[in-house]
């Protein structure tokens, strides 16, 4: 069923919310964006996602779908005849896309998030080393998955590109505030070039927050204790 | 005779819920496979080669290529062998199945493990937290034989972790986390599982399993509550 109103409960700064927005753009599906106010949760959100009370939540004909990567798969399957395929078609490639998406959320993003929390030189060095290790793993994953093409998904951006690319805005903010290069062209040349291509994709550009705006928002929400 | 690349191999561990999930799925699909029992306390070179990122079982090898992470493997199995589907066909139902499986692994499993070894107020809080999460699953079972409806599905396979690891070990751990008074649907579902031929074939034998858990608790210096 592709008929029925589409709404997305989310917030402009959330990388997880970006994921379904990119997918909806790829499929040219119009939707109403219901922006949550930072610091409070709407009745609709609490009702639609009682288990996690988190954004994003996709509402398709009022039926809620939760968890960003699950929403992306849902969008791909529901609007399968529209736009390019978001998931690869071969079962092994699909397994790799899902494996790496899980790695990104469970390991890579955790490393990225621990970087600004690090206090003092020792902790910062350790956090940086952990992130560099994760980046090296993803650099190899990119080479394996892309098979010489511009994106993880091949010629067009797909599930895995979206799963990682949504964090690029926050990565840039972390680089600015931390004063450290986190995605290094010398160490991860393929990923660095991919990152630029991803950010320039027409499905991504409209929903990728400006770095300056995001940095200002970050200052507001993260009260970093002075070293 | 099947080509070598057609062969299916599973690196697993007899007492692991994640490994058993794969055996259940392959059995549902009628796929023959070679099982390679792994010693997770002394990881083999093969395991480290096939899963360098996480160094964990289960790992499925098909067409010589390795796949890791149990839920990813289950989806691969469903994508590759189309008979007896594990996931629903409808995209919305499929999304719900994926949601609950993820909820089981990321929320329930973590909360349940947090109960082990705790005492007093800490224990009570951990039990309460686990029960709050289980209540969501309890609701999902109302009016259904299995999470998958009439037949075993993706969520049932993932939830065997609850039936045969969380619930089975309650006596040893010393905490009744899932009493029948609070979770009648889950208890009814476990009875349905136990009557299912695939489940009967694929879950670890109870006595041996309980002995193993007891031994592990002793080794890890965890006392029952």
GROMACS .gro file of C-alpha atoms in nm:
model
  452
    1UNK     CA    1   0.000   0.000   0.000
    2UNK     CA    2   0.166   0.318  -0.112
    3UNK     CA    3  -0.139   0.538  -0.063
    4UNK     CA    4  -0.196   0.714   0.263
    5UNK     CA    5  -0.047   1.021   0.420
    6UNK     CA    6   0.316   1.015   0.521
    7UNK     CA    7   0.438   1.201   0.826
    8UNK     CA    8   0.776   1.194   0.992
    9UNK     CA    9   0.824   1.290   1.356
   10UNK     CA   10   1.175   1.421   1.397
   11UNK     CA   11   1.417   1.705   1.456
   12UNK     CA   12   1.639   1.894   1.209
   13UNK     CA   13   1.961   1.824   1.399
   14UNK     CA   14   1.920   1.450   1.448
   15UNK     CA   15   2.134   1.228   1.225
   16UNK     CA   16   1.894   0.938   1.284
   17UNK     CA   17   1.604   1.148   1.156
   18UNK     CA   18   1.809   1.232   0.845
   19UNK     CA   19   1.810   0.867   0.744
   20UNK     CA   20   1.441   0.828   0.658
   21UNK     CA   21   1.434   1.182   0.514
   22UNK     CA   22   1.703   1.089   0.262
   23UNK     CA   23   1.519   0.767   0.177
   24UNK     CA   24   1.189   0.954   0.127
   25UNK     CA   25   1.373   1.200  -0.100
   26UNK     CA   26   1.523   0.916  -0.303
   27UNK     CA   27   1.176   0.777  -0.357
   28UNK     CA   28   1.023   1.122  -0.420
   29UNK     CA   29   0.765   1.063  -0.148
   30UNK     CA   30   0.608   1.382  -0.014
   31UNK     CA   31   0.571   1.393   0.363
   32UNK     CA   32   0.480   1.623   0.646
   33UNK     CA   33   0.772   1.687   0.882
   34UNK     CA   34   0.655   1.712   1.241
   35UNK     CA   35   0.936   1.887   1.426
   36UNK     CA   36   0.977   1.797   1.791
   37UNK     CA   37   1.077   2.075   2.031
   38UNK     CA   38   1.416   2.005   2.183
   39UNK     CA   39   1.382   1.908   2.549
   40UNK     CA   40   1.024   1.785   2.535
   41UNK     CA   41   0.838   1.497   2.374
   42UNK     CA   42   0.502   1.541   2.205
   43UNK     CA   43   0.196   1.332   2.289
   44UNK     CA   44   0.204   1.197   1.936
   45UNK     CA   45   0.564   1.078   1.976
   46UNK     CA   46   0.495   0.910   2.311
   47UNK     CA   47   0.186   0.742   2.166
   48UNK     CA   48   0.361   0.636   1.843
   49UNK     CA   49   0.678   0.501   2.001
   50UNK     CA   50   0.590   0.391   2.356
   51UNK     CA   51   0.879   0.142   2.374
   52UNK     CA   52   1.159   0.395   2.310
   53UNK     CA   53   0.992   0.739   2.306
   54UNK     CA   54   1.250   0.840   2.043
   55UNK     CA   55   1.260   1.003   1.702
   56UNK     CA   56   1.243   0.933   1.413
   57UNK     CA   57   0.897   0.782   1.381
   58UNK     CA   58   0.740   0.741   1.038
   59UNK     CA   59   0.361   0.753   1.029
   60UNK     CA   60   0.218   0.596   0.715
   61UNK     CA   61  -0.160   0.623   0.710
   62UNK     CA   62  -0.125   0.675   1.087
   63UNK     CA   63   0.064   0.345   1.139
   64UNK     CA   64   0.395   0.409   1.318
   65UNK     CA   65   0.730   0.263   1.209
   66UNK     CA   66   1.021   0.317   1.448
   67UNK     CA   67   1.403   0.279   1.445
   68UNK     CA   68   1.576   0.476   1.169
   69UNK     CA   69   1.733   0.190   0.970
   70UNK     CA   70   1.412  -0.013   0.995
   71UNK     CA   71   1.219   0.286   0.861
   72UNK     CA   72   1.464   0.313   0.568
   73UNK     CA   73   1.402  -0.053   0.477
   74UNK     CA   74   1.027   0.001   0.510
   75UNK     CA   75   1.043   0.299   0.273
   76UNK     CA   76   1.246   0.096   0.023
   77UNK     CA   77   0.999  -0.194   0.030
   78UNK     CA   78   0.681   0.016   0.027
   79UNK     CA   79   0.784   0.247  -0.258
   80UNK     CA   80   0.981  -0.022  -0.439
   81UNK     CA   81   0.876   0.085  -0.788
   82UNK     CA   82   0.979   0.446  -0.730
   83UNK     CA   83   1.338   0.567  -0.760
   84UNK     CA   84   1.652   0.357  -0.718
   85UNK     CA   85   1.672   0.060  -0.481
   86UNK     CA   86   1.798   0.165  -0.138
   87UNK     CA   87   1.905  -0.185  -0.031
   88UNK     CA   88   2.124  -0.391  -0.266
   89UNK     CA   89   1.945  -0.673  -0.446
   90UNK     CA   90   2.187  -0.961  -0.383
   91UNK     CA   91   2.134  -1.138  -0.047
   92UNK     CA   92   2.505  -1.130   0.039
   93UNK     CA   93   2.535  -0.758  -0.039
   94UNK     CA   94   2.222  -0.694   0.168
   95UNK     CA   95   2.378  -0.887   0.457
   96UNK     CA   96   2.694  -0.677   0.430
   97UNK     CA   97   2.493  -0.354   0.424
   98UNK     CA   98   2.302  -0.458   0.738
   99UNK     CA   99   2.617  -0.584   0.911
  100UNK     CA  100   2.803  -0.259   0.854
  101UNK     CA  101   2.503  -0.045   0.947
  102UNK     CA  102   2.487  -0.228   1.280
  103UNK     CA  103   2.865  -0.179   1.326
  104UNK     CA  104   2.828   0.192   1.256
  105UNK     CA  105   2.565   0.236   1.525
  106UNK     CA  106   2.718   0.004   1.785
  107UNK     CA  107   3.087   0.080   1.745
  108UNK     CA  108   3.171   0.370   1.511
  109UNK     CA  109   2.910   0.618   1.639
  110UNK     CA  110   2.991   0.528   2.000
  111UNK     CA  111   3.356   0.615   1.924
  112UNK     CA  112   3.254   0.944   1.762
  113UNK     CA  113   3.033   1.036   2.054
  114UNK     CA  114   3.298   0.958   2.315
  115UNK     CA  115   3.543   1.201   2.154
  116UNK     CA  116   3.384   1.527   2.276
  117UNK     CA  117   3.324   1.369   2.618
  118UNK     CA  118   3.695   1.293   2.661
  119UNK     CA  119   3.861   1.500   2.930
  120UNK     CA  120   4.228   1.579   2.928
  121UNK     CA  121   4.501   1.475   2.683
  122UNK     CA  122   4.513   1.104   2.774
  123UNK     CA  123   4.140   1.046   2.727
  124UNK     CA  124   4.133   1.253   2.408
  125UNK     CA  125   4.423   1.054   2.261
  126UNK     CA  126   4.248   0.726   2.346
  127UNK     CA  127   3.916   0.841   2.196
  128UNK     CA  128   4.093   0.959   1.881
  129UNK     CA  129   4.277   0.626   1.847
  130UNK     CA  130   3.951   0.434   1.886
  131UNK     CA  131   3.780   0.643   1.619
  132UNK     CA  132   4.076   0.610   1.383
  133UNK     CA  133   4.063   0.233   1.422
  134UNK     CA  134   3.691   0.233   1.342
  135UNK     CA  135   3.754   0.461   1.042
  136UNK     CA  136   4.020   0.224   0.909
  137UNK     CA  137   3.772  -0.063   0.933
  138UNK     CA  138   3.509   0.139   0.745
  139UNK     CA  139   3.764   0.244   0.480
  140UNK     CA  140   3.815  -0.124   0.402
  141UNK     CA  141   3.440  -0.188   0.417
  142UNK     CA  142   3.387   0.090   0.164
  143UNK     CA  143   3.639  -0.061  -0.077
  144UNK     CA  144   3.477  -0.406  -0.037
  145UNK     CA  145   3.118  -0.287  -0.072
  146UNK     CA  146   3.158  -0.021  -0.343
  147UNK     CA  147   3.363  -0.246  -0.574
  148UNK     CA  148   3.509   0.059  -0.748
  149UNK     CA  149   3.182   0.251  -0.766
  150UNK     CA  150   3.125   0.593  -0.601
  151UNK     CA  151   2.906   0.475  -0.312
  152UNK     CA  152   2.876   0.183  -0.067
  153UNK     CA  153   2.562   0.094  -0.260
  154UNK     CA  154   2.728   0.127  -0.601
  155UNK     CA  155   2.626   0.395  -0.852
  156UNK     CA  156   2.364   0.552  -0.624
  157UNK     CA  157   2.352   0.618  -0.253
  158UNK     CA  158   2.180   0.349  -0.053
  159UNK     CA  159   2.113   0.206   0.292
  160UNK     CA  160   2.474   0.191   0.408
  161UNK     CA  161   2.569   0.530   0.263
  162UNK     CA  162   2.273   0.677   0.450
  163UNK     CA  163   2.356   0.488   0.770
  164UNK     CA  164   2.704   0.643   0.784
  165UNK     CA  165   2.659   0.966   0.593
  166UNK     CA  166   2.392   1.099   0.830
  167UNK     CA  167   2.667   1.155   1.088
  168UNK     CA  168   2.889   1.372   0.865
  169UNK     CA  169   2.738   1.700   0.990
  170UNK     CA  170   2.809   1.607   1.352
  171UNK     CA  171   3.151   1.475   1.257
  172UNK     CA  172   3.240   1.815   1.110
  173UNK     CA  173   3.114   1.992   1.423
  174UNK     CA  174   3.322   1.762   1.641
  175UNK     CA  175   3.628   1.837   1.425
  176UNK     CA  176   3.569   2.211   1.462
  177UNK     CA  177   3.515   2.213   1.837
  178UNK     CA  178   3.779   1.951   1.914
  179UNK     CA  179   4.037   2.094   1.677
  180UNK     CA  180   4.122   1.746   1.546
  181UNK     CA  181   4.076   1.609   1.196
  182UNK     CA  182   3.854   1.302   1.242
  183UNK     CA  183   3.810   1.198   0.880
  184UNK     CA  184   4.163   1.226   0.742
  185UNK     CA  185   4.219   1.227   0.362
  186UNK     CA  186   4.564   1.076   0.418
  187UNK     CA  187   4.445   0.789   0.639
  188UNK     CA  188   4.104   0.719   0.481
  189UNK     CA  189   4.121   0.856   0.125
  190UNK     CA  190   3.826   0.657  -0.011
  191UNK     CA  191   3.596   0.748   0.277
  192UNK     CA  192   3.694   1.114   0.258
  193UNK     CA  193   3.610   1.134  -0.112
  194UNK     CA  194   3.289   0.938  -0.052
  195UNK     CA  195   3.190   1.184   0.221
  196UNK     CA  196   3.205   1.476  -0.019
  197UNK     CA  197   3.008   1.292  -0.285
  198UNK     CA  198   2.747   1.192  -0.027
  199UNK     CA  199   2.698   1.545   0.103
  200UNK     CA  200   2.650   1.672  -0.253
  201UNK     CA  201   2.385   1.417  -0.341
  202UNK     CA  202   2.054   1.587  -0.427
  203UNK     CA  203   1.862   1.363  -0.185
  204UNK     CA  204   2.099   1.458   0.099
  205UNK     CA  205   2.168   1.830   0.049
  206UNK     CA  206   1.822   1.956   0.152
  207UNK     CA  207   1.831   1.771   0.484
  208UNK     CA  208   2.198   1.795   0.585
  209UNK     CA  209   2.216   2.068   0.852
  210UNK     CA  210   2.464   2.354   0.798
  211UNK     CA  211   2.776   2.302   1.006
  212UNK     CA  212   2.758   2.651   1.162
  213UNK     CA  213   2.395   2.607   1.268
  214UNK     CA  214   2.472   2.261   1.407
  215UNK     CA  215   2.778   2.390   1.595
  216UNK     CA  216   2.567   2.659   1.759
  217UNK     CA  217   2.308   2.399   1.856
  218UNK     CA  218   2.580   2.171   1.994
  219UNK     CA  219   2.713   2.450   2.214
  220UNK     CA  220   2.367   2.493   2.360
  221UNK     CA  221   2.301   2.128   2.439
  222UNK     CA  222   2.645   2.008   2.544
  223UNK     CA  223   2.777   2.198   2.841
  224UNK     CA  224   3.139   2.088   2.813
  225UNK     CA  225   3.320   2.116   3.151
  226UNK     CA  226   3.642   2.314   3.129
  227UNK     CA  227   3.957   2.101   3.133
  228UNK     CA  228   2.684  -3.415  -0.500
  229UNK     CA  229   2.664  -3.045  -0.409
  230UNK     CA  230   2.937  -2.808  -0.527
  231UNK     CA  231   3.177  -2.700  -0.253
  232UNK     CA  232   3.062  -2.337  -0.278
  233UNK     CA  233   2.700  -2.445  -0.216
  234UNK     CA  234   2.797  -2.585   0.121
  235UNK     CA  235   2.664  -2.415   0.429
  236UNK     CA  236   2.880  -2.406   0.738
  237UNK     CA  237   2.787  -2.264   1.077
  238UNK     CA  238   3.048  -2.167   1.334
  239UNK     CA  239   2.858  -2.176   1.660
  240UNK     CA  240   2.843  -2.280   2.022
  241UNK     CA  241   2.593  -2.531   2.160
  242UNK     CA  242   2.486  -2.319   2.460
  243UNK     CA  243   2.464  -1.984   2.281
  244UNK     CA  244   2.116  -1.845   2.212
  245UNK     CA  245   2.252  -1.654   1.912
  246UNK     CA  246   2.401  -1.967   1.759
  247UNK     CA  247   2.081  -2.167   1.820
  248UNK     CA  248   1.878  -1.903   1.633
  249UNK     CA  249   2.065  -1.987   1.316
  250UNK     CA  250   2.015  -2.359   1.363
  251UNK     CA  251   1.641  -2.301   1.405
  252UNK     CA  252   1.624  -2.093   1.084
  253UNK     CA  253   1.826  -2.341   0.878
  254UNK     CA  254   1.609  -2.626   1.009
  255UNK     CA  255   1.286  -2.439   0.922
  256UNK     CA  256   1.421  -2.398   0.569
  257UNK     CA  257   1.537  -2.760   0.545
  258UNK     CA  258   1.893  -2.649   0.465
  259UNK     CA  259   2.166  -2.899   0.557
  260UNK     CA  260   2.472  -2.750   0.714
  261UNK     CA  261   2.799  -2.844   0.873
  262UNK     CA  262   2.819  -2.731   1.235
  263UNK     CA  263   3.157  -2.630   1.369
  264UNK     CA  264   3.155  -2.612   1.750
  265UNK     CA  265   3.371  -2.324   1.867
  266UNK     CA  266   3.549  -2.274   2.198
  267UNK     CA  267   3.468  -1.914   2.278
  268UNK     CA  268   3.720  -1.905   2.562
  269UNK     CA  269   3.997  -1.996   2.318
  270UNK     CA  270   3.896  -1.860   1.979
  271UNK     CA  271   4.008  -2.050   1.673
  272UNK     CA  272   4.213  -1.899   1.394
  273UNK     CA  273   3.920  -1.977   1.162
  274UNK     CA  274   3.676  -1.776   1.372
  275UNK     CA  275   3.913  -1.480   1.395
  276UNK     CA  276   3.966  -1.496   1.019
  277UNK     CA  277   3.594  -1.515   0.937
  278UNK     CA  278   3.478  -1.253   1.188
  279UNK     CA  279   3.771  -1.019   1.242
  280UNK     CA  280   3.549  -0.727   1.344
  281UNK     CA  281   3.363  -0.886   1.636
  282UNK     CA  282   3.546  -1.220   1.680
  283UNK     CA  283   3.214  -1.381   1.784
  284UNK     CA  284   2.989  -1.667   1.693
  285UNK     CA  285   2.762  -1.735   1.513
  286UNK     CA  286   2.920  -1.704   1.169
  287UNK     CA  287   2.746  -1.849   0.868
  288UNK     CA  288   2.959  -1.940   0.568
  289UNK     CA  289   2.783  -1.978   0.235
  290UNK     CA  290   2.944  -1.976  -0.110
  291UNK     CA  291   3.270  -1.947   0.087
  292UNK     CA  292   3.162  -1.604   0.217
  293UNK     CA  293   3.115  -1.536   0.589
  294UNK     CA  294   2.820  -1.353   0.746
  295UNK     CA  295   2.810  -1.246   1.111
  296UNK     CA  296   2.556  -1.105   1.358
  297UNK     CA  297   2.263  -1.336   1.425
  298UNK     CA  298   1.982  -1.109   1.306
  299UNK     CA  299   2.176  -1.025   0.988
  300UNK     CA  300   2.229  -1.398   0.929
  301UNK     CA  301   1.857  -1.471   0.982
  302UNK     CA  302   1.766  -1.211   0.717
  303UNK     CA  303   2.028  -1.357   0.482
  304UNK     CA  304   1.880  -1.704   0.527
  305UNK     CA  305   1.530  -1.571   0.456
  306UNK     CA  306   1.656  -1.379   0.147
  307UNK     CA  307   1.843  -1.683   0.012
  308UNK     CA  308   1.598  -1.970   0.075
  309UNK     CA  309   1.246  -1.857  -0.006
  310UNK     CA  310   1.051  -2.158   0.127
  311UNK     CA  311   0.886  -2.132   0.471
  312UNK     CA  312   0.938  -1.756   0.506
  313UNK     CA  313   1.060  -1.636   0.845
  314UNK     CA  314   0.981  -1.269   0.795
  315UNK     CA  315   0.629  -1.149   0.703
  316UNK     CA  316   0.572  -1.048   0.340
  317UNK     CA  317   0.389  -0.724   0.419
  318UNK     CA  318   0.635  -0.432   0.459
  319UNK     CA  319   0.463  -0.299   0.772
  320UNK     CA  320   0.452  -0.639   0.942
  321UNK     CA  321   0.813  -0.692   0.838
  322UNK     CA  322   0.914  -0.359   0.995
  323UNK     CA  323   0.736  -0.457   1.317
  324UNK     CA  324   0.915  -0.795   1.323
  325UNK     CA  325   1.252  -0.624   1.279
  326UNK     CA  326   1.162  -0.374   1.549
  327UNK     CA  327   1.078  -0.638   1.810
  328UNK     CA  328   1.382  -0.853   1.729
  329UNK     CA  329   1.605  -0.548   1.778
  330UNK     CA  330   1.417  -0.464   2.099
  331UNK     CA  331   1.484  -0.813   2.231
  332UNK     CA  332   1.858  -0.792   2.163
  333UNK     CA  333   1.927  -0.430   2.254
  334UNK     CA  334   1.684  -0.381   2.542
  335UNK     CA  335   1.556  -0.706   2.694
  336UNK     CA  336   1.880  -0.905   2.666
  337UNK     CA  337   2.082  -0.622   2.823
  338UNK     CA  338   1.829  -0.567   3.103
  339UNK     CA  339   1.806  -0.940   3.178
  340UNK     CA  340   2.184  -0.980   3.198
  341UNK     CA  341   2.189  -0.689   3.438
  342UNK     CA  342   1.983  -0.893   3.689
  343UNK     CA  343   2.248  -1.164   3.725
  344UNK     CA  344   2.462  -1.133   4.034
  345UNK     CA  345   2.270  -0.842   4.183
  346UNK     CA  346   2.124  -0.847   4.530
  347UNK     CA  347   1.876  -0.651   4.738
  348UNK     CA  348   1.742  -0.324   4.604
  349UNK     CA  349   1.970  -0.330   4.300
  350UNK     CA  350   1.830  -0.669   4.207
  351UNK     CA  351   1.471  -0.553   4.253
  352UNK     CA  352   1.529  -0.252   4.029
  353UNK     CA  353   1.694  -0.468   3.759
  354UNK     CA  354   1.404  -0.716   3.770
  355UNK     CA  355   1.149  -0.434   3.747
  356UNK     CA  356   1.330  -0.282   3.449
  357UNK     CA  357   1.334  -0.617   3.267
  358UNK     CA  358   0.967  -0.679   3.338
  359UNK     CA  359   0.871  -0.333   3.205
  360UNK     CA  360   1.032  -0.427   2.874
  361UNK     CA  361   0.882  -0.776   2.866
  362UNK     CA  362   0.534  -0.626   2.906
  363UNK     CA  363   0.562  -0.495   2.550
  364UNK     CA  364   0.616  -0.849   2.423
  365UNK     CA  365   0.337  -0.982   2.643
  366UNK     CA  366   0.099  -0.744   2.466
  367UNK     CA  367   0.220  -0.855   2.123
  368UNK     CA  368   0.125  -1.217   2.193
  369UNK     CA  369  -0.242  -1.157   2.273
  370UNK     CA  370  -0.456  -1.364   2.036
  371UNK     CA  371  -0.156  -1.528   1.866
  372UNK     CA  372   0.007  -1.871   1.891
  373UNK     CA  373   0.344  -1.723   1.807
  374UNK     CA  374   0.482  -1.373   1.747
  375UNK     CA  375   0.477  -1.476   1.382
  376UNK     CA  376   0.106  -1.564   1.400
  377UNK     CA  377   0.015  -1.923   1.322
  378UNK     CA  378   0.377  -2.019   1.260
  379UNK     CA  379   0.718  -1.950   1.405
  380UNK     CA  380   0.871  -1.634   1.269
  381UNK     CA  381   1.163  -1.395   1.300
  382UNK     CA  382   1.060  -1.259   1.640
  383UNK     CA  383   0.993  -1.607   1.782
  384UNK     CA  384   1.340  -1.716   1.676
  385UNK     CA  385   1.496  -1.408   1.837
  386UNK     CA  386   1.278  -1.450   2.148
  387UNK     CA  387   1.395  -1.807   2.216
  388UNK     CA  388   1.659  -1.615   2.413
  389UNK     CA  389   1.382  -1.531   2.659
  390UNK     CA  390   1.215  -1.875   2.664
  391UNK     CA  391   1.524  -2.095   2.693
  392UNK     CA  392   1.786  -1.874   2.845
  393UNK     CA  393   1.618  -1.608   3.060
  394UNK     CA  394   1.326  -1.822   3.179
  395UNK     CA  395   1.507  -2.155   3.194
  396UNK     CA  396   1.780  -2.019   3.422
  397UNK     CA  397   1.553  -1.843   3.670
  398UNK     CA  398   1.600  -2.109   3.936
  399UNK     CA  399   1.979  -2.108   3.904
  400UNK     CA  400   2.007  -1.730   3.901
  401UNK     CA  401   1.763  -1.726   4.193
  402UNK     CA  402   1.522  -1.469   4.051
  403UNK     CA  403   1.179  -1.530   3.900
  404UNK     CA  404   1.185  -1.252   3.644
  405UNK     CA  405   0.895  -1.385   3.432
  406UNK     CA  406   0.623  -1.517   3.666
  407UNK     CA  407   0.312  -1.663   3.502
  408UNK     CA  408   0.083  -1.430   3.701
  409UNK     CA  409   0.231  -1.125   3.528
  410UNK     CA  410   0.314  -1.289   3.194
  411UNK     CA  411   0.046  -1.548   3.109
  412UNK     CA  412   0.079  -1.491   2.732
  413UNK     CA  413   0.456  -1.544   2.736
  414UNK     CA  414   0.408  -1.868   2.933
  415UNK     CA  415   0.145  -1.984   2.686
  416UNK     CA  416   0.384  -1.901   2.401
  417UNK     CA  417   0.665  -2.105   2.562
  418UNK     CA  418   0.427  -2.405   2.576
  419UNK     CA  419   0.360  -2.357   2.203
  420UNK     CA  420   0.733  -2.346   2.136
  421UNK     CA  421   0.793  -2.666   2.331
  422UNK     CA  422   0.531  -2.843   2.120
  423UNK     CA  423   0.706  -2.739   1.797
  424UNK     CA  424   0.927  -3.001   1.629
  425UNK     CA  425   1.192  -2.756   1.503
  426UNK     CA  426   1.230  -2.599   1.847
  427UNK     CA  427   1.246  -2.940   2.016
  428UNK     CA  428   1.524  -3.036   1.779
  429UNK     CA  429   1.722  -2.713   1.804
  430UNK     CA  430   1.733  -2.599   2.165
  431UNK     CA  431   2.010  -2.717   2.399
  432UNK     CA  432   1.916  -3.021   2.613
  433UNK     CA  433   1.788  -2.882   2.942
  434UNK     CA  434   1.996  -3.075   3.198
  435UNK     CA  435   2.321  -3.023   3.016
  436UNK     CA  436   2.236  -2.658   2.961
  437UNK     CA  437   2.159  -2.591   3.326
  438UNK     CA  438   2.480  -2.768   3.434
  439UNK     CA  439   2.675  -2.547   3.196
  440UNK     CA  440   2.516  -2.227   3.330
  441UNK     CA  441   2.583  -2.334   3.690
  442UNK     CA  442   2.947  -2.401   3.605
  443UNK     CA  443   2.983  -2.065   3.433
  444UNK     CA  444   2.839  -1.883   3.730
  445UNK     CA  445   3.087  -2.057   3.961
  446UNK     CA  446   3.373  -1.970   3.727
  447UNK     CA  447   3.264  -1.606   3.708
  448UNK     CA  448   3.213  -1.599   4.085
  449UNK     CA  449   2.844  -1.509   4.054
  450UNK     CA  450   2.626  -1.622   4.343
  451UNK     CA  451   2.255  -1.691   4.299
  452UNK     CA  452   2.033  -1.416   4.447
   0.00000   0.00000   0.00000
